[in-house]
JSON list of C-alpha atoms in Angstrom, two decimals:
[
{"chain": "U", "resi": 1492, "resn": "MET", "atom": "CA", "xyz": [-26.99, 102.80, -8.86]},
{"chain": "U", "resi": 1493, "resn": "LYS", "atom": "CA", "xyz": [-26.55, 105.06, -11.87]},
{"chain": "U", "resi": 1494, "resn": "ASN", "atom": "CA", "xyz": [-23.66, 103.63, -13.84]},
{"chain": "U", "resi": 1495, "resn": "LEU", "atom": "CA", "xyz": [-24.94, 103.69, -17.43]},
{"chain": "U", "resi": 1496, "resn": "ARG", "atom": "CA", "xyz": [-24.94, 106.65, -19.78]},
{"chain": "U", "resi": 1497, "resn": "LEU", "atom": "CA", "xyz": [-27.21, 107.42, -22.72]},
{"chain": "U", "resi": 1498, "resn": "ASP", "atom": "CA", "xyz": [-26.32, 109.93, -25.43]},
{"chain": "U", "resi": 1499, "resn": "VAL", "atom": "CA", "xyz": [-29.32, 111.35, -27.28]},
{"chain": "U", "resi": 1500, "resn": "LYS", "atom": "CA", "xyz": [-29.41, 113.80, -30.16]},
{"chain": "U", "resi": 1501, "resn": "LEU", "atom": "CA", "xyz": [-32.09, 116.47, -29.85]},
{"chain": "U", "resi": 1502, "resn": "SER", "atom": "CA", "xyz": [-33.11, 119.36, -32.03]},
{"chain": "U", "resi": 1503, "resn": "GLU", "atom": "CA", "xyz": [-32.66, 122.86, -30.65]},
{"chain": "U", "resi": 1504, "resn": "TYR", "atom": "CA", "xyz": [-36.44, 123.03, -30.18]},
{"chain": "U", "resi": 1505, "resn": "GLN", "atom": "CA", "xyz": [-36.52, 119.76, -28.22]},
{"chain": "U", "resi": 1506, "resn": "MET", "atom": "CA", "xyz": [-33.62, 120.90, -26.02]},
{"chain": "U", "resi": 1507, "resn": "CYS", "atom": "CA", "xyz": [-35.51, 124.13, -25.26]},
{"chain": "U", "resi": 1508, "resn": "GLN", "atom": "CA", "xyz": [-38.63, 122.12, -24.39]},
{"chain": "U", "resi": 1509, "resn": "LEU", "atom": "CA", "xyz": [-36.61, 119.88, -22.08]},
{"chain": "U", "resi": 1510, "resn": "ALA", "atom": "CA", "xyz": [-34.75, 122.76, -20.41]},
{"chain": "U", "resi": 1511, "resn": "GLU", "atom": "CA", "xyz": [-37.90, 124.83, -19.87]},
{"chain": "U", "resi": 1512, "resn": "GLU", "atom": "CA", "xyz": [-39.90, 121.93, -18.44]},
{"chain": "U", "resi": 1513, "resn": "ALA", "atom": "CA", "xyz": [-37.04, 120.96, -16.13]},
{"chain": "U", "resi": 1514, "resn": "ALA", "atom": "CA", "xyz": [-36.76, 124.57, -14.93]},
{"chain": "U", "resi": 1515, "resn": "ARG", "atom": "CA", "xyz": [-40.54, 124.78, -14.46]},
{"chain": "U", "resi": 1516, "resn": "ARG", "atom": "CA", "xyz": [-40.40, 121.70, -12.22]},
{"chain": "U", "resi": 1517, "resn": "GLY", "atom": "CA", "xyz": [-37.24, 122.81, -10.40]},
{"chain": "U", "resi": 1518, "resn": "MET", "atom": "CA", "xyz": [-35.29, 119.82, -11.70]},
{"chain": "U", "resi": 1519, "resn": "THR", "atom": "CA", "xyz": [-32.23, 119.21, -13.80]},
{"chain": "U", "resi": 1520, "resn": "LYS", "atom": "CA", "xyz": [-32.73, 117.88, -17.32]},
{"chain": "U", "resi": 1521, "resn": "SER", "atom": "CA", "xyz": [-31.37, 114.52, -16.18]},
{"chain": "U", "resi": 1522, "resn": "GLU", "atom": "CA", "xyz": [-33.75, 114.37, -13.22]},
{"chain": "U", "resi": 1523, "resn": "LEU", "atom": "CA", "xyz": [-36.68, 115.16, -15.50]},
{"chain": "U", "resi": 1524, "resn": "ILE", "atom": "CA", "xyz": [-35.73, 112.42, -17.97]},
{"chain": "U", "resi": 1525, "resn": "ARG", "atom": "CA", "xyz": [-35.27, 109.89, -15.14]},
{"chain": "U", "resi": 1526, "resn": "SER", "atom": "CA", "xyz": [-38.66, 110.86, -13.67]},
{"chain": "U", "resi": 1527, "resn": "LEU", "atom": "CA", "xyz": [-40.35, 110.31, -17.04]},
{"chain": "U", "resi": 1528, "resn": "ILE", "atom": "CA", "xyz": [-38.62, 106.93, -17.45]},
{"chain": "U", "resi": 1529, "resn": "ALA", "atom": "CA", "xyz": [-39.79, 105.95, -13.95]},
{"chain": "U", "resi": 1530, "resn": "ARG", "atom": "CA", "xyz": [-43.40, 106.18, -15.21]},
{"chain": "U", "resi": 1531, "resn": "LEU", "atom": "CA", "xyz": [-42.81, 103.51, -17.87]},
{"chain": "U", "resi": 1532, "resn": "PRO", "atom": "CA", "xyz": [-43.98, 99.92, -17.25]},
{"chain": "U", "resi": 1533, "resn": "GLU", "atom": "CA", "xyz": [-41.58, 97.47, -15.62]},
{"chain": "U", "resi": 1534, "resn": "PRO", "atom": "CA", "xyz": [-39.39, 95.65, -18.16]},
{"chain": "U", "resi": 1535, "resn": "LEU", "atom": "CA", "xyz": [-40.36, 92.06, -18.93]},
{"chain": "U", "resi": 1536, "resn": "PRO", "atom": "CA", "xyz": [-38.16, 89.43, -17.28]},
{"chain": "U", "resi": 1537, "resn": "GLN", "atom": "CA", "xyz": [-35.41, 88.23, -19.58]},
{"chain": "U", "resi": 1538, "resn": "LYS", "atom": "CA", "xyz": [-34.83, 84.47, -19.64]},
{"chain": "U", "resi": 1539, "resn": "ASN", "atom": "CA", "xyz": [-31.39, 82.91, -19.98]},
{"chain": "U", "resi": 1540, "resn": "LEU", "atom": "CA", "xyz": [-29.58, 86.24, -19.70]},
{"chain": "U", "resi": 1541, "resn": "ARG", "atom": "CA", "xyz": [-27.14, 87.23, -16.99]},
{"chain": "U", "resi": 1542, "resn": "SER", "atom": "CA", "xyz": [-28.11, 90.90, -17.16]},
{"chain": "U", "resi": 1543, "resn": "PRO", "atom": "CA", "xyz": [-31.13, 92.80, -18.47]},
{"chain": "U", "resi": 1544, "resn": "ARG", "atom": "CA", "xyz": [-31.23, 93.70, -22.13]},
{"chain": "U", "resi": 1545, "resn": "LEU", "atom": "CA", "xyz": [-29.95, 97.24, -22.40]},
{"chain": "U", "resi": 1546, "resn": "TYR", "atom": "CA", "xyz": [-30.74, 97.94, -26.06]}
]
């Protein structure tokens, strides 16, 4: 479930890179970012917390 939001400041150059790569792959910018995050290692288990550490 996608219920969290992340605001990120990018330079104009970075936004162009993101937009062009997303278009090249036929994805939205959000889909591209989520696909890149999906490649990251699994988060370590958090002990004594009710929910995962978000930041």
